[in-house]
XYZ file of C-alpha atoms in Angstrom:
687
model
C 33.190 93.567 63.426
C 36.019 94.330 65.898
C 39.661 94.492 64.735
C 41.900 92.563 67.139
C 45.687 92.754 67.497
C 47.319 89.776 69.287
C 50.667 90.664 70.902
C 52.523 87.446 71.738
C 52.324 84.249 69.687
C 53.394 81.681 72.266
C 51.103 79.121 73.842
C 48.502 81.652 75.033
C 48.547 83.732 71.842
C 48.355 80.582 69.709
C 45.279 79.388 71.668
C 43.586 82.798 71.359
C 44.337 82.881 67.606
C 42.545 79.560 67.170
C 39.495 80.726 69.154
C 39.170 84.221 67.636
C 39.687 82.984 64.058
C 36.398 81.078 64.324
C 34.513 84.050 65.818
C 32.225 85.979 63.456
C 32.302 89.225 65.462
C 36.071 89.651 65.540
C 38.689 90.029 62.814
C 42.351 89.401 63.595
C 44.252 92.376 62.178
C 47.699 90.922 62.898
C 49.732 88.619 65.174
C 52.912 90.117 66.681
C 55.892 88.344 68.250
C 59.623 89.017 68.421
C 60.247 85.384 67.533
C 59.263 84.893 63.894
C 59.253 81.118 64.423
C 56.704 81.231 67.248
C 53.837 78.740 66.900
C 51.226 81.496 66.593
C 53.217 83.323 63.893
C 53.522 80.160 61.802
C 49.816 79.406 62.183
C 48.862 83.015 61.290
C 50.863 82.839 58.080
C 49.017 79.673 57.079
C 45.719 81.415 57.796
C 46.706 84.404 55.675
C 46.793 86.752 58.675
C 49.424 89.548 58.697
C 52.317 89.086 61.166
C 55.030 91.297 62.555
C 57.664 91.766 65.243
C 56.746 95.260 66.457
C 53.313 95.991 67.805
C 54.064 99.729 67.602
C 53.645 99.455 63.806
C 50.062 98.231 64.223
C 48.547 99.691 67.375
C 47.275 102.863 65.662
C 45.878 101.136 62.541
C 42.178 101.194 63.427
C 42.596 98.579 66.160
C 39.611 98.079 68.521
C 41.072 95.467 70.878
C 44.671 94.657 71.780
C 45.217 91.314 73.537
C 48.526 91.230 75.410
C 49.467 87.524 75.469
C 53.185 87.780 76.314
C 52.623 87.835 80.069
C 55.233 90.642 80.311
C 54.071 93.429 82.683
C 56.334 95.971 80.934
C 54.749 95.207 77.560
C 51.287 95.591 79.103
C 52.191 98.897 80.703
C 53.664 100.238 77.455
C 50.560 99.127 75.525
C 48.310 100.927 78.022
C 50.417 104.094 77.663
C 50.573 104.040 73.846
C 47.013 103.069 72.934
C 44.322 105.692 72.511
C 41.111 105.692 74.547
C 38.786 103.815 72.122
C 41.223 100.901 71.988
C 40.632 98.251 74.706
C 43.763 96.540 76.057
C 43.145 93.096 77.561
C 45.934 91.862 79.890
C 47.398 88.408 79.323
C 45.943 87.081 82.582
C 42.409 88.094 81.581
C 42.989 86.823 78.030
C 44.113 83.503 79.489
C 40.997 83.258 81.664
C 38.804 84.112 78.656
C 40.494 81.455 76.516
C 40.147 78.906 79.327
C 36.451 79.763 79.742
C 35.823 79.572 76.001
C 37.564 76.205 75.751
C 35.681 74.993 78.810
C 32.416 76.211 77.283
C 33.268 74.454 74.004
C 33.943 71.215 75.882
C 30.702 71.475 77.861
C 28.700 72.228 74.721
C 30.199 69.186 73.003
C 29.329 67.007 75.988
C 25.772 68.347 76.104
C 25.464 67.859 72.327
C 26.678 64.273 72.694
C 24.091 63.648 75.387
C 21.383 65.216 73.185
C 22.474 63.088 70.222
C 22.345 59.937 72.367
C 18.832 60.776 73.532
C 17.719 61.450 69.946
C 19.271 58.142 68.868
C 17.312 56.289 71.547
C 14.038 58.008 70.640
C 14.594 57.304 66.941
C 15.089 53.624 67.631
C 12.057 52.917 69.804
C 9.041 51.410 68.038
C 6.552 53.845 69.564
C 5.857 57.048 67.685
C 6.583 60.325 69.484
C 5.508 63.896 68.693
C 6.556 66.987 70.732
C 4.907 70.415 70.372
C 5.791 73.757 71.959
C 3.481 76.223 73.699
C 2.398 77.643 70.323
C 1.207 74.180 69.177
C 4.065 73.947 66.655
C 5.727 70.547 66.145
C 9.297 70.526 67.487
C 10.236 66.837 67.235
C 9.087 63.579 65.692
C 10.962 60.278 65.689
C 11.355 57.764 62.861
C 8.522 55.569 64.159
C 6.166 58.545 63.767
C 7.123 58.786 60.090
C 6.549 55.030 59.674
C 3.159 54.961 61.443
C 1.710 58.144 59.905
C 3.268 57.713 56.461
C 4.441 61.340 56.568
C 8.035 62.567 56.412
C 9.653 64.562 59.222
C 9.648 67.691 57.010
C 5.823 67.558 56.882
C 5.731 67.866 60.676
C 8.514 70.199 61.839
C 7.478 73.808 62.676
C 3.920 73.098 61.465
C 0.752 73.563 63.513
C -0.059 70.077 64.830
C -3.741 70.442 63.783
C -2.640 71.044 60.179
C -0.810 67.702 60.163
C -3.120 65.543 62.338
C -6.584 67.082 62.327
C -7.995 64.834 65.090
C -5.145 65.464 67.548
C -5.936 66.354 71.165
C -2.480 67.667 72.019
C -3.695 71.331 72.008
C -6.392 70.325 74.518
C -3.755 68.737 76.784
C -1.699 71.932 76.437
C -4.585 74.081 77.640
C -5.947 71.755 80.338
C -2.484 70.824 81.706
C -3.838 67.282 82.272
C -2.453 64.138 80.693
C -4.531 61.599 78.745
C -3.468 57.965 78.995
C -4.106 55.111 76.529
C -6.546 56.949 74.258
C -7.613 55.592 70.858
C -7.115 57.704 67.747
C -7.758 57.033 64.043
C -5.177 58.634 61.758
C -5.983 60.027 58.321
C -4.230 57.051 56.691
C -6.740 54.719 58.391
C -4.390 53.374 61.045
C -5.589 53.089 64.629
C -3.221 54.005 67.429
C -3.229 54.004 71.206
C -1.732 57.280 72.435
C -0.707 58.847 75.727
C -0.532 62.649 75.807
C 1.375 64.478 78.539
C 1.805 68.247 79.161
C 5.369 69.524 79.734
C 5.521 71.801 82.789
C 8.801 73.412 83.863
C 10.103 74.010 87.397
C 8.365 77.415 87.475
C 4.990 75.696 86.871
C 4.768 77.149 83.356
C 3.469 75.053 80.474
C 6.166 74.858 77.788
C 4.657 72.246 75.486
C 3.234 68.720 75.306
C 4.139 65.383 73.783
C 2.359 62.251 72.622
C 3.648 58.687 72.583
C 1.591 56.309 70.440
C 1.565 52.731 69.254
C 0.074 51.274 66.085
C -2.446 48.809 67.580
C -2.964 47.147 64.181
C 0.660 46.105 64.373
C 0.199 44.891 67.946
C -2.909 42.821 67.008
C -1.095 41.260 64.069
C 1.842 40.477 66.305
C -0.428 38.860 68.892
C -2.123 36.748 66.213
C 1.167 35.609 64.757
C 2.759 34.891 68.136
C 0.280 32.946 70.218
C 3.013 31.478 72.302
C 3.133 33.737 75.403
C 6.638 32.549 76.231
C 7.931 33.950 72.931
C 6.209 37.274 73.587
C 7.703 37.419 77.084
C 11.144 36.597 75.699
C 10.846 39.396 73.150
C 9.749 41.952 75.766
C 12.579 40.914 78.053
C 15.034 41.347 75.178
C 13.748 44.886 74.590
C 14.144 45.771 78.262
C 17.572 44.138 78.526
C 18.914 46.025 75.498
C 17.658 49.437 76.632
C 20.159 52.043 77.835
C 17.529 53.305 80.258
C 17.575 51.734 83.731
C 14.322 49.760 84.028
C 12.778 47.884 86.955
C 9.493 45.943 87.046
C 7.498 44.883 90.126
C 4.326 42.808 90.513
C 1.057 43.924 92.085
C 2.411 43.348 95.605
C 5.512 45.450 95.037
C 7.961 42.542 94.702
C 10.730 42.944 92.147
C 10.437 40.651 89.109
C 12.858 42.153 86.567
C 15.705 44.668 86.114
C 18.046 45.282 83.179
C 21.867 45.771 83.007
C 21.517 49.552 82.840
C 19.720 49.407 86.200
C 22.635 47.486 87.746
C 25.117 49.995 86.287
C 23.358 52.989 87.894
C 22.350 51.514 91.272
C 25.247 49.101 91.772
C 22.744 46.372 92.725
C 22.571 42.975 90.986
C 19.499 41.054 89.831
C 19.777 38.764 92.857
C 19.505 41.827 95.135
C 16.275 43.069 93.527
C 14.254 40.139 92.144
C 12.044 38.680 94.887
C 12.765 41.620 97.233
C 10.453 44.545 98.200
C 10.364 47.556 95.836
C 12.029 49.761 98.486
C 15.209 47.603 98.603
C 17.212 49.837 96.269
C 16.186 53.171 97.831
C 18.726 54.898 100.074
C 16.812 58.211 100.362
C 13.168 58.797 99.420
C 9.830 56.990 99.119
C 9.196 53.986 96.860
C 7.440 55.272 93.749
C 6.489 51.708 92.779
C 4.429 51.364 95.976
C 2.883 54.806 95.475
C 1.825 53.949 91.913
C 0.408 50.565 92.982
C -1.653 52.353 95.626
C -2.866 55.336 93.537
C -2.936 53.624 90.096
C -1.462 56.859 88.700
C 1.878 57.362 87.010
C 4.543 59.621 88.575
C 7.233 61.509 86.684
C 10.464 63.307 87.524
C 10.696 62.336 91.215
C 14.159 62.976 92.715
C 15.669 60.310 94.985
C 18.895 58.466 95.830
C 19.373 54.775 95.065
C 21.875 52.026 95.761
C 24.798 51.822 98.201
C 26.515 54.779 96.481
C 23.370 56.918 96.902
C 23.293 57.755 93.189
C 21.104 60.789 92.446
C 18.350 59.866 89.941
C 15.058 61.048 88.452
C 12.336 58.370 88.524
C 9.366 57.801 86.203
C 6.969 54.997 87.186
C 3.796 53.872 85.365
C 1.194 51.293 86.461
C 0.539 48.101 84.453
C -3.274 47.754 84.258
C -4.945 44.809 82.507
C -8.764 44.657 82.209
C -9.076 47.271 84.935
C -6.871 45.364 87.391
C -3.424 46.527 88.401
C -0.813 43.866 87.661
C 2.350 45.757 88.643
C 4.378 48.785 87.643
C 7.371 49.703 85.496
C 9.980 52.239 86.576
C 12.656 54.049 84.593
C 15.639 55.745 86.286
C 17.596 58.648 84.797
C 21.062 59.351 86.199
C 21.319 63.109 86.846
C 24.760 63.209 88.471
C 26.486 64.061 85.168
C 23.934 66.767 84.349
C 24.410 68.224 87.839
C 28.186 68.269 87.361
C 27.855 70.093 84.025
C 25.427 72.572 85.564
C 27.829 73.233 88.434
C 30.696 73.832 86.010
C 28.597 76.242 83.965
C 27.579 78.146 87.115
C 31.231 78.386 88.152
C 32.164 79.761 84.740
C 29.350 82.298 84.889
C 30.411 83.347 88.422
C 33.991 83.974 87.277
C 32.706 86.238 84.503
C 30.150 87.941 86.785
C 32.798 88.897 89.363
C 34.487 91.065 86.728
C 31.421 93.222 86.152
C 28.598 95.047 87.920
C 25.533 92.888 88.533
C 22.629 95.327 88.396
C 21.150 97.862 85.989
C 18.503 100.561 86.406
C 15.911 97.936 85.389
C 16.653 96.129 88.674
C 15.724 99.178 90.778
C 12.087 98.987 91.906
C 10.178 102.232 92.347
C 7.705 104.461 90.516
C 7.169 107.167 93.156
C 8.052 110.757 92.281
C 10.867 110.748 94.848
C 12.444 107.667 93.289
C 11.965 108.958 89.728
C 13.984 112.072 90.596
C 16.833 109.947 92.017
C 16.825 107.650 88.971
C 16.850 110.567 86.521
C 19.787 112.170 88.351
C 21.680 108.857 88.374
C 21.105 108.271 84.644
C 22.362 111.778 83.847
C 25.372 111.273 86.121
C 26.214 107.942 84.478
C 26.867 109.714 81.174
C 29.387 112.148 82.704
C 32.905 111.479 84.083
C 32.150 113.392 87.295
C 32.489 111.729 90.698
C 29.134 110.854 92.255
C 28.109 110.939 95.914
C 25.163 108.689 96.824
C 23.443 109.841 100.002
C 20.699 108.211 101.970
C 19.937 106.114 105.006
C 21.357 102.639 105.435
C 19.440 100.003 103.484
C 18.022 102.329 100.806
C 19.944 100.691 97.941
C 22.987 102.899 97.416
C 25.117 100.003 96.156
C 22.375 99.061 93.679
C 22.563 102.595 92.278
C 26.363 102.350 92.029
C 26.114 99.137 89.979
C 23.493 100.682 87.695
C 25.493 103.894 87.150
C 28.552 101.866 86.096
C 26.496 99.701 83.727
C 24.912 102.791 82.161
C 28.289 104.497 81.583
C 30.819 104.056 78.778
C 32.985 102.133 81.261
C 30.561 99.218 81.551
C 32.893 96.823 79.727
C 35.676 97.445 82.268
C 35.965 96.445 85.916
C 33.644 97.556 88.707
C 35.394 97.354 92.102
C 33.402 97.565 95.361
C 35.000 98.668 98.653
C 33.309 98.986 102.052
C 35.549 101.512 103.797
C 34.141 100.617 107.225
C 34.702 96.870 106.784
C 38.488 97.068 106.221
C 40.763 97.683 109.204
C 42.409 101.123 109.189
C 45.862 99.495 109.414
C 45.534 97.775 106.032
C 43.053 100.050 104.240
C 45.767 102.174 102.592
C 47.663 99.184 101.179
C 44.375 97.626 99.977
C 43.302 100.784 98.150
C 46.643 101.966 96.772
C 48.767 98.792 96.757
C 52.338 98.476 98.010
C 55.878 97.979 96.800
C 58.065 95.018 97.655
C 59.534 95.400 101.154
C 57.123 98.198 102.092
C 56.353 96.443 105.395
C 56.846 93.136 107.140
C 55.025 90.392 105.271
C 54.717 92.373 102.025
C 54.387 90.139 98.983
C 57.436 89.722 96.779
C 57.140 92.022 93.800
C 54.548 94.188 95.551
C 50.823 94.228 94.923
C 48.339 96.257 92.928
C 45.775 98.214 94.910
C 42.048 98.315 94.240
C 42.353 101.675 92.465
C 44.822 100.166 89.991
C 42.544 97.152 89.503
C 39.700 99.538 88.642
C 41.711 101.480 86.057
C 39.531 102.432 83.047
C 36.519 101.215 85.052
C 34.720 102.368 88.210
C 35.411 102.051 91.929
C 32.602 102.265 94.487
C 33.643 103.487 97.957
C 30.841 102.722 100.411
C 30.695 104.233 103.925
C 33.028 107.061 102.820
C 32.189 108.955 106.000
C 34.070 106.319 108.028
C 37.475 107.158 106.494
C 40.125 108.646 108.785
C 41.493 112.111 108.035
C 44.749 110.495 106.870
C 42.927 108.351 104.291
C 40.777 111.315 103.282
C 43.956 113.194 102.322
C 45.107 110.232 100.213
C 41.741 110.056 98.456
C 41.805 113.796 97.789
C 45.097 113.356 95.916
C 43.479 110.731 93.668
C 40.600 113.070 92.880
C 42.854 116.070 92.235
C 45.795 114.502 90.416
C 44.259 111.299 88.968
C 47.225 109.358 90.330
C 48.202 107.216 93.300
C 51.451 106.299 95.024
C 51.809 102.780 96.384
C 52.711 102.265 100.045
C 56.509 102.257 100.226
C 56.796 103.709 96.728
C 57.761 107.103 95.335
C 56.672 106.977 91.707
C 53.127 108.186 91.021
C 50.887 105.925 88.922
C 48.433 107.682 86.623
C 44.905 106.325 86.649
C 41.632 106.831 84.789
C 39.006 105.734 87.304
C 35.395 106.794 87.840
C 34.838 107.242 91.598
C 31.381 106.617 93.062
C 31.015 107.137 96.814
C 28.187 106.573 99.270
C 27.458 107.492 102.869
C 24.653 107.573 105.389
C 26.645 110.005 107.560
C 25.763 113.719 107.704
C 28.952 114.995 106.054
C 28.101 118.647 106.714
C 27.924 117.918 110.432
C 31.124 115.875 110.192
C 32.869 118.906 108.653
C 31.716 121.051 111.589
C 33.029 118.389 113.986
C 36.405 118.361 112.149
C 36.061 114.646 111.291
C 35.687 115.169 107.539
C 37.742 117.369 105.219
C 35.847 120.230 103.642
C 37.997 120.196 100.469
C 37.315 116.467 99.987
C 33.611 117.095 100.536
C 33.479 119.578 97.668
C 35.367 117.162 95.388
C 33.010 114.273 96.173
C 29.850 116.367 96.138
C 30.101 117.380 92.467
C 27.015 115.316 91.670
C 25.118 114.390 94.855
C 22.206 111.974 94.477
C 19.825 111.557 97.391
C 18.127 108.141 97.604
C 14.873 108.476 99.533
C 14.149 106.351 102.571
C 11.334 103.820 102.342
C 9.071 105.964 104.552
C 9.481 108.805 102.018
C 8.309 106.620 99.110
C 5.740 104.425 100.816
C 3.752 104.289 97.542
C 6.446 101.943 96.214
C 5.697 99.437 98.989
C 3.360 97.131 96.923
C 5.886 96.757 94.083
C 8.757 96.214 96.530
C 6.830 93.581 98.493
C 5.901 91.672 95.321
C 9.509 91.821 94.085
C 10.787 90.459 97.420
C 8.138 87.682 97.381
C 9.183 86.619 93.864
C 12.878 86.668 94.771
C 12.339 84.696 98.003
C 10.206 82.136 96.124
C 13.125 81.604 93.763
C 15.729 81.405 96.556
C 13.783 79.093 98.895
C 11.571 77.135 96.487
C 8.317 78.569 97.895
C 5.078 79.348 96.036
C 3.778 82.446 97.815
C 1.552 84.581 95.576
C 0.927 87.863 97.415
C 0.100 89.622 100.691
C -3.400 90.300 102.012
C -4.808 93.757 102.790
C -4.559 93.521 106.594
C -0.880 92.546 106.484
C -0.147 95.232 103.869
C -1.843 97.963 105.953
C 0.215 96.892 108.965
C 3.451 97.216 106.986
C 2.326 100.513 105.447
C 1.875 102.095 108.896
C 5.393 101.139 110.001
C 8.170 103.786 109.705
C 10.900 101.376 108.394
C 14.101 102.640 110.053
C 16.027 99.814 108.302
C 14.516 100.678 104.897
C 14.547 98.079 102.070
C 16.955 95.815 103.952
C 14.534 95.641 106.884
C 11.578 95.066 104.525
C 13.425 92.135 102.911
C 14.089 90.727 106.380
C 10.446 91.017 107.484
C 8.960 89.516 104.280
C 11.612 86.778 104.109
C 11.051 85.818 107.756
C 7.272 85.722 107.232
C 7.606 83.423 104.198
C 10.035 81.069 105.959
C 7.575 80.465 108.807
C 4.542 79.988 106.501
C 3.233 76.485 105.863
C 4.244 75.010 102.498
C 0.631 75.028 101.239
C -0.030 78.677 102.180
C 0.127 81.156 99.296
C -0.946 84.478 100.895
C 1.050 86.359 103.555
C -1.325 87.256 106.388
C -1.011 89.546 109.400
C -0.244 86.583 111.686
C 2.886 85.832 109.661
C 4.344 89.338 110.169
C 6.528 89.776 113.289
C 5.691 92.537 115.803
C 7.312 95.701 114.431
C 6.129 98.238 117.007
C 6.498 96.620 120.438
C 10.141 96.948 121.593
C 10.887 100.228 119.878
C 7.647 101.771 121.104
C 8.621 100.941 124.687
C 12.017 102.537 124.307
C 10.474 105.612 122.679
C 7.955 105.947 125.497
C 10.692 105.656 128.110
C 12.957 108.160 126.373
C 10.168 110.676 125.786
C 9.223 110.465 129.445
C 12.802 111.189 130.428
C 12.919 114.132 128.012
C 9.687 115.573 129.422
C 11.180 115.544 132.901
C 14.514 117.085 131.964
C 13.276 120.077 129.896
C 16.450 119.916 127.814
C 17.349 121.257 124.372
C 16.449 119.351 121.194
C 20.045 118.161 120.662
C 20.311 116.963 124.253
C 16.961 115.152 123.906
C 18.188 113.397 120.754
C 21.411 112.394 122.535
C 19.431 111.063 125.508
C 17.241 108.948 123.240
C 20.246 107.625 121.303
C 22.073 106.688 124.508
C 19.011 104.897 125.952
C 18.380 103.032 122.700
C 21.995 101.859 122.382
C 21.969 100.712 126.022
C 18.755 98.678 125.502
C 20.103 96.946 122.403
C 23.479 96.427 124.139
C 21.745 94.693 127.082
C 19.588 92.620 124.721
C 22.743 91.257 123.010
C 24.464 90.475 126.346
C 26.955 93.324 125.725
C 28.290 91.735 122.528
C 29.561 94.701 120.489
C 29.524 92.953 117.099
C 25.894 91.817 117.456
C 24.901 95.232 118.824
C 26.456 97.037 115.854
C 24.639 94.666 113.496
C 21.245 95.247 115.203
C 21.801 99.012 115.201
C 22.839 98.812 111.530
C 26.053 100.795 112.124
C 29.710 99.913 111.632
C 31.654 98.524 114.583
C 33.905 101.589 114.360
C 30.855 103.871 114.647
C 29.557 101.878 117.644
C 32.873 102.316 119.489
C 32.652 106.040 118.819
C 29.107 106.162 120.284
C 30.115 104.143 123.360
C 32.998 106.517 124.008
C 30.801 109.572 123.395
C 28.271 108.467 126.033
C 30.900 107.060 128.422
C 29.524 103.502 128.026
C 32.827 101.648 127.334
C 32.792 99.875 130.696
C 29.264 98.475 130.467
C 29.296 94.725 131.147
């Protein structure tokens, strides 16, 4: 149970009071506001919650969380200064977002509950019995008709093994076989005979999650047929059932000509009875194949087919079943389910989750794939480093997963509930990098925002900041960063007052910093500050034993992203990849596997050698050319390396028609680094 102090009882504080009061994990210690007639103060009194006008009287009374809801920056700053470390201070803006998200979640849950209640109401009012079991063969749902037909109450069914309730049931068999059974006879223990259809429930990941049975008391049907010999009356009754249903229903004859629709069908498709009756079954389809015609041809039911119908192209799920009498197909019946509302709710939930996710690190150590000894050492060092406040330097080639490690270190530390800010030092122009990192005061430069702006270091206060490509910083910015590390404070651009910070700094580079120090492009004093806890992340060629696990992980992820069903990779293709030296590391491996899967046929499940692009050809030619040049020149090792680098850059430059951005991307270096290389080898004027 967390003790919460709400500072500010206006509109925002009042809303938060209402939400937190109904939360089991939080206890409101007090509500504070200078105005004793504020709405939140009045409500708190009615709830029996202590109130006050000075938060200073409460902030040290075993308070876990302080929510600043006044919106006053000075109050927030003073709260941050006065509270001790264990106490979490949530700014008003974040509190407002949280309250908005919670209210939005509450609204969405109510809407989903309403939809669920409507579906349950429909199922309870149909005359057919329905039983649903989960993957453990336990009953999860029965409708009222099931109670009537079996003579057993709902309590006798729920959470019971289906075989203990209906001994002759075949639902477990359907669960195991994953095949439906249509129109099967069954004698219940009370002597009643039913006709039942049993269908397995398979989710989008092709996993069996349960099964359900829909059954009809045929004794009741026989009696009804005997009592109602007039076929016109029977037809009228069936039409009344269809017309009163909230489900959109359409019926076609054996030739695929429409013979009946109900009002719900018109509501969803926007098409009237005159548009459908007497017309081909495909009349209402704007995108997709006619399921009526498919069912008439195959004599098999289809379920959950996605298509668009009507002039408005309404997105629907379609279930169609054949009508078979004495072995002859007489037509088919289709039911449409409008999924546009569900899709809207799903989109809103994803947006809410994305807002929350952007405030935190995405990955943990569980997301890092690797069981080789080299990787175990790196992971152990990172886990130890996560528990200390020391700055961490992640070293390794490009594409080895340095950012993944940074996320995991933050999530393993005691700062995991605070912000995690990511900065690519090479991706931000030098002219604006300082103001982005340290913020600026009003009027600091032309175009500066009124009131100034917080920098990324301030945003990361009490959390972690990850500075990628640290080796690309200019000497001027290195001096600024050194001050942060030494003094734990920053000064905004155009400002004079230092701002004290408590930030965990994680840096990463693929540059040889020791060589950069020798070349006077990196400060030695900054190096020693950053290198307190260096962690080397091995290249893929150094942990080639991890290749099978990495490949399988990439296959699973790509299946999820692109809707494929690839199972694995064959031995020949794996051996080919194993013999490659992987200069682009994991990033290059993801590219190769992803490209192979994209070009595979939809029915192929195994990656073969033919799917893998040529990894040795172009580079081998360049290597051969460069080695030949080196053999002829009899130069030193450093000169030979420079010659190879120059030749390689020139080849890639020519391949990209001298486009510097594309060349930098292919070389996997920053554009700033490419310009440096071009100047070094006097290649600026190539065109």
